[in-house]
Short mmCIF file of C-alpha atoms in Angstrom, two decimals:
data_model
loop_
_atom_site.label_atom_id
_atom_site.label_comp_id
_atom_site.label_asym_id
_atom_site.label_seq_id
_atom_site.Cartn_x
_atom_site.Cartn_y
_atom_site.Cartn_z
CA MET T 101 48.56 -43.74 22.58
CA ARG T 102 50.00 -45.58 26.00
CA TYR T 103 53.18 -46.06 23.75
CA ARG T 104 53.12 -42.21 23.00
CA PHE T 105 52.57 -41.53 26.79
CA ILE T 106 55.63 -43.78 27.87
CA MET T 107 57.85 -41.92 25.31
CA MET T 108 56.68 -38.33 26.20
CA ALA T 109 57.35 -39.16 29.89
CA ALA T 110 60.72 -40.53 29.08
CA LEU T 111 61.81 -37.83 27.48
CA LEU T 112 60.44 -35.32 29.99
CA MET T 113 62.70 -37.25 32.58
CA LEU T 114 65.34 -36.95 30.31
CA LEU T 115 65.24 -33.43 29.79
CA SER T 116 64.45 -32.57 33.39
CA ALA T 117 67.38 -34.50 35.00
CA PRO T 118 70.22 -32.77 36.49
CA ALA T 119 73.16 -32.47 34.26
CA GLU T 120 76.20 -34.33 35.50
CA PRO T 121 78.76 -32.10 36.88
CA GLN T 122 81.63 -31.62 34.23
CA GLU T 123 84.79 -31.11 36.50
CA ASN T 124 87.38 -31.43 33.51
CA HIS T 125 86.65 -28.54 31.29
CA SER T 126 89.49 -28.08 28.62
CA ARG T 127 90.56 -24.42 29.17
CA GLY T 128 92.26 -22.27 26.82
CA CYS T 129 93.33 -18.65 27.16
CA SER T 130 90.38 -17.40 25.18
CA GLY T 131 87.55 -19.72 26.12
CA PHE T 132 86.96 -23.17 27.41
CA GLU T 133 85.40 -26.58 25.98
CA THR T 134 82.15 -28.05 27.29
CA PRO T 135 80.02 -31.15 26.45
CA HIS T 136 77.94 -28.42 24.17
CA GLY T 137 81.12 -27.05 22.33
CA LEU T 138 83.52 -24.43 22.74
CA VAL T 139 82.74 -21.23 24.88
CA ILE T 140 84.69 -18.05 23.73
CA VAL T 141 85.15 -15.58 26.44
CA ASP T 142 85.84 -11.97 25.29
CA ARG T 143 88.95 -10.79 26.72
CA TRP T 144 89.91 -7.39 25.61
CA ALA T 145 90.16 -3.82 27.01
CA TRP T 146 91.12 -0.51 25.69
CA ALA T 147 92.15 2.80 27.25
CA PHE T 148 92.58 6.11 25.23
CA PHE T 149 94.97 9.09 26.22
CA ASP T 150 95.22 12.81 25.82
CA PRO T 151 98.11 14.00 23.57
CA GLY T 152 101.38 13.29 25.15
CA SER T 153 99.88 11.99 28.27
CA THR T 154 100.10 8.50 30.10
CA HIS T 155 96.96 9.39 32.41
CA ILE T 156 94.11 6.80 32.26
CA ASN T 157 91.05 8.45 31.95
CA ASP T 158 87.83 7.31 33.90
CA ASP T 159 86.23 5.53 30.99
CA GLY T 160 89.76 3.64 30.44
CA LYS T 161 89.82 2.77 34.21
CA ALA T 162 86.22 1.57 33.98
CA MET T 163 87.09 -0.96 31.11
CA LEU T 164 90.34 -1.96 32.67
CA ASP T 165 88.58 -2.60 36.15
CA LYS T 166 86.03 -4.71 34.58
CA PHE T 167 89.02 -6.65 32.86
CA ALA T 168 90.86 -7.21 36.04
CA SER T 169 87.88 -8.20 37.93
CA SER T 170 86.62 -10.69 35.28
CA TYR T 171 89.83 -12.22 34.36
CA ASP T 172 89.50 -15.94 34.75
CA ALA T 173 91.82 -17.61 32.13
CA PRO T 174 94.46 -20.12 33.38
CA ALA T 175 97.50 -18.82 35.17
CA THR T 176 99.45 -19.97 31.80
CA CYS T 177 97.92 -17.41 29.95
CA PRO T 178 99.63 -14.13 29.74
CA VAL T 179 98.00 -10.70 29.23
CA VAL T 180 99.44 -8.61 26.56
CA VAL T 181 99.35 -4.78 27.02
CA SER T 182 100.10 -2.85 23.88
CA GLY T 183 100.70 0.46 23.96
CA HIS T 184 100.51 3.13 20.88
CA SER T 185 100.70 6.72 19.91
CA ASP T 186 99.19 8.80 17.18
CA LEU T 187 101.33 9.92 14.18
CA ALA T 188 101.98 13.45 15.54
CA GLU T 189 103.42 11.83 18.75
CA ALA T 190 105.05 8.98 16.69
CA LYS T 191 107.31 11.48 14.89
CA ARG T 192 108.55 13.13 18.10
CA ASP T 193 108.97 10.20 20.29
CA ASP T 194 107.90 6.76 18.65
CA SER T 195 108.09 4.02 21.17
CA SER T 196 108.77 5.72 24.52
CA LEU T 197 105.30 7.31 25.00
CA SER T 198 103.61 4.08 23.68
CA ARG T 199 105.87 2.10 26.36
CA LEU T 200 105.14 4.34 29.10
CA ARG T 201 101.42 4.34 28.28
CA ALA T 202 101.46 0.48 28.19
CA GLN T 203 103.57 0.09 31.53
CA THR T 204 101.08 2.38 33.10
CA VAL T 205 98.19 0.42 32.14
CA ALA T 206 100.00 -2.81 33.20
CA SER T 207 100.62 -1.14 36.67
CA TYR T 208 97.12 -0.26 37.02
CA LEU T 209 95.79 -3.95 36.31
CA ARG T 210 98.35 -5.14 38.87
CA ASP T 211 97.08 -2.95 41.57
CA ARG T 212 93.53 -4.04 40.59
CA GLY T 213 94.84 -7.73 41.67
CA LEU T 214 95.66 -9.23 38.08
CA THR T 215 98.20 -11.84 38.87
CA ALA T 216 98.71 -13.45 35.31
CA PRO T 217 101.76 -12.60 33.58
CA ILE T 218 101.99 -9.43 31.57
CA ARG T 219 103.69 -8.58 28.40
CA VAL T 220 103.98 -4.99 27.58
CA GLU T 221 104.78 -3.96 24.17
CA ALA T 222 105.46 -0.62 22.58
CA LEU T 223 104.16 -0.29 19.14
CA GLY T 224 104.45 3.51 18.68
CA GLY T 225 102.79 4.60 15.35
CA LYS T 226 102.16 1.15 14.18
CA ASP T 227 98.83 -0.76 13.85
CA LEU T 228 96.64 2.25 14.58
CA LEU T 229 93.06 2.15 14.56
CA VAL T 230 92.40 5.27 12.05
CA ALA T 231 94.68 5.51 9.35
CA THR T 232 95.99 9.05 8.91
CA PRO T 233 98.88 10.98 7.17
CA ALA T 234 102.07 11.27 9.10
CA GLY T 235 102.19 14.02 11.67
CA VAL T 236 98.56 13.82 12.21
CA SER T 237 96.93 13.96 15.86
CA GLU T 238 94.26 11.41 16.10
CA PRO T 239 92.73 10.69 19.48
CA GLN T 240 91.66 7.34 18.52
CA ASN T 241 95.26 6.34 17.78
CA ARG T 242 96.24 7.19 21.30
CA PHE T 243 95.30 4.20 22.99
CA VAL T 244 96.45 0.85 24.77
CA GLN T 245 94.85 -2.23 23.97
CA VAL T 246 94.90 -5.47 26.28
CA TRP T 247 93.86 -8.95 25.56
CA VAL T 248 94.69 -12.45 26.71
CA ASP T 249 97.04 -14.23 24.67
CA ASP T 250 95.93 -17.27 22.91
CA SER T 251 99.35 -18.79 22.48
CA GLY T 252 99.80 -19.29 26.20
CA SER T 253 103.29 -18.13 26.19
CA LEU T 254 105.57 -15.41 26.72
CA PRO T 255 108.43 -14.66 24.48
CA ARG T 256 111.87 -14.24 26.41
CA SER T 257 112.36 -11.10 24.97
CA SER T 258 109.15 -9.43 26.12
CA ASP T 259 108.96 -7.19 28.94
CA THR T 260 106.99 -8.90 31.69
CA ARG T 261 105.53 -7.33 35.36
#
């Protein structure tokens, strides 16, 4: 009985002891390594647009504000801002509208204090959320996607801000 009491007391002391500070966490672009394993941090944001528009709506602004205020990746982790247009817009003006949308979002993030390097991509009617036939207007395909790049590098050919 006494042996069990000593073991229980030792276990209780071990469990209640304050954890030693871990100053050297290995940080990556999408998370960081801790003594308990890898912690993945969700670092994505979206903004949707009206046809032919580069105006960020209130829902998009709220999501971008949250992204900018919670960004805590190392300075070597770039943010990718990828602009898209639906297939009705892409038929008229494939990449310039999607580039303007992405540049608008990149500027918005900068205005909110984001200091990380930003890569702007214009994908036009590629990599859409909803598959549609050519020439079809689809609200969910007029968007800008923002994320932290896991590779931690910016290609030389990118448009950085």
